[in-house]
Amino acid sequence: MARKRQAPAIDPDEPYLQIGEVAERTGVTQRTLRFYEEKGLLRPPTRMDGGFRLYSENDIQRLERIKRLKRLLGFPLAEIKEMVDAEEIKLQLRSEYRPESAISQKKAQLVRAIEVTEKQYNLIRQKVDDMAEMQSKLEERLETFRTWMEHLDKEAAASRKERANV
Amino acid sequence: MARKRQAPAIDPDEPYLQIGEVAERTGVTQRTLRFYEEKGLLRPPTRMDGGFRLYSENDIQRLERIKRLKRLLGFPLAEIKEMVDAEEIKLQLRSEYRPESAISQKKAQLVRAIEVTEKQYNLIRQKVDDMAEMQSKLEERLETFRTWMEHLDKEAAASRKERANV
DNA sequence: CTTTAACTTAACCTTGACGTTGAGGTAAGT
DNA sequence: ACTTACCTCAACGTCAAGGTTAAGTTAAAG
């Protein structure tokens, strides 16, 4: 009944990385890791006896999601937190056992998650639309520039010829 | 001979808005306007005799571009500056007269403009792609959530029925 | 001509997101 | 046991992007 640590299994919950390695692997500083923890973006990792932090693959994945959101959206960390939190409700819901009594509570959580996700979705959709428009404008502009470039080349050729004909 | 303010003519270069009006019309604070000027994002507007700033429609349009880029990309102002600067090379090129001698110089400017625009374009394209992917993931997740919601509802109904049957 | 509203610069304050020491505790190799 | 690398927390520093007075100037209205 009791699940023992399977032999070579790489349980993503198994914490084994120290902060230095995480920093190196993910490209953020140790300070940033502690800072994110402090701000609730990363939940406190398990510690070894001496107090050293030990991170799991899950922690790293969460961090990568944070990085991605930050890069893409450029939002304040507080909002990023909301977003990743919403992502993880999924996992939380899945992992909870099911006393019948808690159904309504789970429902409430789910409702909340749906709200947040919808908000996110709309926000992203809006952004994608706006940026797509900007993208096509840039494309147009490039066309214009290249046309001008051709004109300039012709002008230059013409003026060279003229001078040669004098 | 002296051009008085033509009756209905709205030369976009004609400066006539004081900082307060600009702030109100664009929704940024006066401080922000001065700050952007200080940082080179807005070129120094013309001043009236007493030193009051007078903005033109062009200035406002530039500001709107800045706002838009900021909102969409969330980049630091330094980068936003580069972008709007690049946009304006276009106008500069258009407004320059054409001594034959300057063709090669204009060409160099144009090359530069194309480079910058291409960089911008690629950057935006990358972002749009990433965000589109994120968008579709969010869509999926919403589907999942809604399905779970249905399950929860059914469970709840079942448990109600059970209790009624005891 | 005075009052008031809008503007000026300058200086300091705030918040977010970390960077950078400093003083020590822990782990690992020799 | 010692050294060295890695870690702990705490505290102060910094930079961006403005916000917030303060003290004085100008424009406009009565």
XYZ file of N, CA and C in Angstrom, chain A residues 1-118:
354
model
N 0.828 -1.197 0.000
C 0.000 0.000 0.000
C 0.868 1.255 0.000
N 1.842 1.233 0.893
C 2.658 2.442 0.976
C 3.540 2.565 -0.262
N 3.459 3.692 -0.952
C 4.270 3.896 -2.157
C 5.678 4.245 -1.743
N 6.598 3.357 -2.121
C 7.987 3.726 -1.863
C 8.541 4.440 -3.077
N 9.582 5.140 -2.849
C 10.286 5.866 -3.900
C 10.697 4.885 -5.005
N 10.017 4.907 -6.141
C 10.340 3.956 -7.212
C 11.775 4.152 -7.678
N 12.370 3.079 -8.123
C 13.809 3.049 -8.341
C 14.383 4.256 -9.097
N 14.338 4.272 -10.445
C 14.990 5.364 -11.135
C 13.990 6.470 -11.445
N 12.826 6.343 -10.886
C 11.731 7.236 -11.247
C 12.111 8.693 -10.986
N 11.681 9.539 -11.889
C 11.936 10.962 -11.736
C 10.620 11.642 -11.406
N 10.225 11.455 -10.205
C 8.995 12.093 -9.732
C 9.197 13.600 -9.781
N 8.362 14.283 -10.521
C 8.537 15.739 -10.640
C 8.298 16.465 -9.321
N 7.744 15.744 -8.351
C 7.577 16.373 -7.042
C 8.809 16.202 -6.167
N 9.660 15.300 -6.578
C 10.860 14.988 -5.783
C 11.834 16.158 -5.823
N 12.092 16.745 -4.673
C 12.992 17.896 -4.665
C 14.443 17.452 -4.540
N 15.270 17.961 -5.382
C 16.665 17.550 -5.333
C 17.634 18.622 -5.822
N 17.111 19.732 -6.264
C 17.996 20.766 -6.802
C 18.223 21.886 -5.794
N 19.467 22.239 -5.595
C 19.740 23.385 -4.744
C 19.571 24.663 -5.532
N 19.496 25.723 -4.803
C 19.144 26.999 -5.424
C 20.139 27.396 -6.510
N 21.410 27.069 -6.282
C 22.423 27.443 -7.260
C 22.194 26.775 -8.602
N 21.849 25.507 -8.554
C 21.619 24.773 -9.785
C 20.385 25.295 -10.503
N 19.357 25.558 -9.714
C 18.132 26.093 -10.314
C 18.446 27.400 -11.018
N 19.195 28.232 -10.328
C 19.551 29.523 -10.905
C 20.266 29.331 -12.237
N 21.214 28.435 -12.231
C 21.991 28.211 -13.446
C 21.113 27.658 -14.562
N 20.304 26.681 -14.204
C 19.477 26.038 -15.232
C 18.438 26.965 -15.822
N 17.939 27.864 -15.026
C 16.845 28.700 -15.512
C 17.294 30.091 -15.914
N 18.515 30.431 -15.563
C 18.990 31.748 -15.976
C 18.501 32.894 -15.110
N 17.915 32.610 -13.974
C 17.587 33.703 -13.057
C 18.579 33.647 -11.899
N 18.677 34.714 -11.159
C 19.628 34.720 -10.052
C 19.018 34.063 -8.819
N 19.857 33.711 -7.879
C 19.378 33.154 -6.624
C 18.504 34.185 -5.906
N 18.941 35.410 -5.974
C 18.162 36.469 -5.345
C 16.741 36.475 -5.892
N 16.631 36.358 -7.186
C 15.312 36.378 -7.794
C 14.467 35.214 -7.295
N 15.083 34.062 -7.158
C 14.344 32.905 -6.654
C 13.814 33.175 -5.246
N 14.676 33.702 -4.396
C 14.232 33.990 -3.029
C 13.171 35.077 -3.033
N 13.377 36.019 -3.904
C 12.440 37.138 -3.991
C 11.066 36.653 -4.446
N 11.035 35.830 -5.443
C 9.763 35.299 -5.921
C 9.085 34.488 -4.837
N 9.883 33.777 -4.083
C 9.322 32.997 -2.984
C 8.681 33.937 -1.964
N 9.420 34.972 -1.652
C 8.949 35.951 -0.687
C 7.628 36.576 -1.134
N 7.510 36.793 -2.421
C 6.322 37.438 -2.961
C 5.210 36.436 -3.258
N 5.457 35.187 -2.958
C 4.406 34.194 -3.150
C 4.277 33.667 -4.567
N 5.215 34.017 -5.417
C 5.135 33.504 -6.782
C 5.595 32.058 -6.846
N 6.557 31.744 -6.044
C 6.964 30.344 -5.863
C 6.642 29.973 -4.428
N 6.028 28.806 -4.246
C 5.779 28.435 -2.858
C 7.092 27.982 -2.253
N 7.205 28.131 -0.938
C 8.441 27.790 -0.242
C 8.849 26.371 -0.580
N 10.018 26.215 -1.119
C 10.473 24.864 -1.454
C 10.817 24.107 -0.185
N 10.925 22.783 -0.304
C 11.359 21.993 0.852
C 12.799 22.370 1.175
N 13.172 22.110 2.408
C 14.522 22.465 2.829
C 15.246 21.205 3.267
N 16.538 21.185 3.117
C 17.275 20.102 3.745
C 17.577 20.499 5.193
N 18.189 19.571 5.944
C 18.316 19.798 7.382
C 18.958 21.135 7.705
N 19.969 21.475 6.980
C 20.667 22.720 7.270
C 19.898 23.972 6.882
N 18.754 23.771 6.229
C 17.964 24.929 5.825
C 18.095 25.264 4.348
N 18.955 24.542 3.642
C 19.126 24.794 2.207
C 17.847 24.471 1.452
N 17.506 25.298 0.528
C 16.306 25.051 -0.281
C 16.541 23.923 -1.283
N 15.513 23.098 -1.444
C 15.570 22.031 -2.444
C 14.362 22.150 -3.371
N 14.653 22.317 -4.629
C 13.584 22.525 -5.600
C 13.293 21.253 -6.391
N 12.060 21.117 -6.818
C 11.644 19.979 -7.641
C 11.456 20.432 -9.090
N 11.286 19.466 -9.960
C 11.005 19.790 -11.366
C 9.744 20.639 -11.483
N 8.776 20.344 -10.659
C 7.549 21.141 -10.677
C 7.835 22.603 -10.378
N 8.665 22.803 -9.401
C 9.021 24.181 -9.059
C 9.643 24.876 -10.264
N 10.515 24.144 -10.928
C 11.171 24.732 -12.091
C 10.173 25.054 -13.186
N 9.255 24.145 -13.378
C 8.265 24.408 -14.419
C 7.436 25.637 -14.087
N 7.097 25.735 -12.822
C 6.338 26.921 -12.424
C 7.157 28.180 -12.717
N 8.422 28.109 -12.390
C 9.288 29.245 -12.650
C 9.329 29.578 -14.138
N 9.401 28.564 -14.950
C 9.453 28.805 -16.393
C 8.159 29.478 -16.868
N 7.061 29.054 -16.295
C 5.798 29.703 -16.667
C 5.833 31.170 -16.276
N 6.368 31.433 -15.104
C 6.462 32.820 -14.648
C 7.330 33.636 -15.608
N 8.468 33.088 -15.950
C 9.375 33.783 -16.859
C 8.668 34.107 -18.174
N 7.983 33.110 -18.670
C 7.300 33.264 -19.940
C 6.263 34.376 -19.888
N 5.455 34.329 -18.846
C 4.414 35.356 -18.719
C 5.040 36.742 -18.586
N 6.087 36.799 -17.819
C 6.741 38.087 -17.637
C 7.267 38.620 -18.975
N 7.921 37.749 -19.687
C 8.501 38.151 -20.957
C 7.411 38.586 -21.938
N 6.384 37.785 -22.000
C 5.355 38.059 -23.003
C 4.477 39.239 -22.641
N 4.097 39.328 -21.389
C 3.116 40.334 -21.041
C 3.721 41.553 -20.365
N 4.859 41.376 -19.728
C 5.453 42.517 -19.043
C 4.591 43.070 -17.938
N 3.846 42.227 -17.282
C 2.984 42.682 -16.197
C 3.736 42.689 -14.877
N 3.185 43.403 -13.890
C 3.759 43.339 -12.546
C 3.642 41.933 -11.983
N 4.538 41.599 -11.097
C 4.592 40.248 -10.554
C 3.286 39.853 -9.874
N 2.610 40.801 -9.278
C 1.358 40.481 -8.589
C 0.362 39.852 -9.560
N 0.291 40.399 -10.754
C -0.646 39.851 -11.737
C -0.160 38.515 -12.266
N 1.126 38.435 -12.485
C 1.694 37.160 -12.909
C 1.336 36.080 -11.898
N 1.433 36.447 -10.649
C 1.097 35.489 -9.591
C -0.325 34.978 -9.750
N -1.235 35.877 -9.926
C -2.633 35.466 -10.128
C -2.745 34.472 -11.268
N -2.030 34.751 -12.307
C -2.146 33.900 -13.487
C -1.613 32.500 -13.235
N -0.421 32.411 -12.697
C 0.117 31.073 -12.461
C -0.698 30.356 -11.395
N -1.186 31.103 -10.424
C -2.048 30.486 -9.422
C -3.249 29.835 -10.095
N -3.844 30.569 -11.006
C -5.008 30.029 -11.710
C -4.628 28.758 -12.450
N -3.441 28.766 -13.032
C -2.997 27.558 -13.735
C -2.958 26.364 -12.811
N -2.549 26.627 -11.589
C -2.286 25.494 -10.705
C -3.528 24.994 -9.987
N -4.554 25.734 -10.031
C -5.799 25.233 -9.446
C -6.127 23.889 -10.071
N -5.856 23.801 -11.338
C -5.997 22.552 -12.068
C -5.372 21.393 -11.293
N -4.099 21.558 -10.977
C -3.393 20.478 -10.279
C -3.965 20.264 -8.888
N -4.230 21.360 -8.220
C -4.764 21.239 -6.871
C -6.063 20.456 -6.862
N -6.927 20.798 -7.769
C -8.221 20.117 -7.822
C -8.022 18.637 -8.067
N -7.118 18.337 -8.978
C -6.897 16.944 -9.317
C -6.374 16.153 -8.112
N -5.555 16.789 -7.319
C -4.876 16.044 -6.263
C -5.704 15.920 -4.984
N -6.743 16.683 -4.874
C -7.534 16.601 -3.642
C -8.403 15.352 -3.617
N -8.497 14.755 -2.469
C -9.451 13.644 -2.378
C -10.848 14.214 -2.217
N -11.781 13.341 -2.136
C -13.123 13.819 -2.349
C -14.111 13.510 -1.222
N -14.046 14.238 -0.189
C -15.154 14.132 0.758
C -16.357 14.836 0.140
N -17.456 14.160 0.166
C -18.639 14.724 -0.500
C -18.903 16.154 -0.030
N -18.577 16.377 1.181
C -18.903 17.681 1.754
C -18.189 18.827 1.042
N -17.064 18.512 0.405
C -16.244 19.601 -0.130
C -16.593 19.984 -1.564
N -17.596 19.310 -2.106
C -17.922 19.581 -3.503
C -18.207 21.056 -3.756
N -18.976 21.634 -2.905
C -19.352 23.025 -3.161
C -18.129 23.929 -3.062
N -17.213 23.555 -2.194
C -16.004 24.363 -2.061
C -15.147 24.243 -3.321
N -15.058 23.014 -3.823
C -14.305 22.823 -5.054
C -14.948 23.580 -6.204
N -16.256 23.569 -6.193
C -16.967 24.275 -7.243
C -16.613 25.764 -7.196
N -16.588 26.272 -6.006
C -16.262 27.693 -5.862
C -14.865 27.971 -6.419
N -13.923 27.096 -6.086
C -12.562 27.245 -6.599
C -12.544 27.222 -8.121
N -13.300 26.284 -8.633
C -13.329 26.123 -10.086
C -13.925 27.368 -10.743
N -14.989 27.856 -10.143
C -15.609 29.071 -10.680
C -14.583 30.194 -10.721
N -13.895 30.314 -9.638
C -12.846 31.356 -9.565
C -11.802 31.155 -10.664
N -11.372 29.908 -10.807
C -10.358 29.617 -11.820
C -10.873 29.970 -13.212
N -12.132 29.646 -13.446
C -12.697 29.947 -14.766
C -12.735 31.456 -14.985
N -13.133 32.174 -13.968
C -13.168 33.634 -14.091
C -11.797 34.181 -14.472
N -10.811 33.790 -13.688
C -9.466 34.306 -13.927
C -8.990 33.931 -15.324
N -9.225 32.696 -15.675
C -8.758 32.245 -16.988
C -9.457 33.002 -18.115
N -10.740 33.232 -17.924
C -11.455 33.990 -18.961
C -10.892 35.402 -19.076
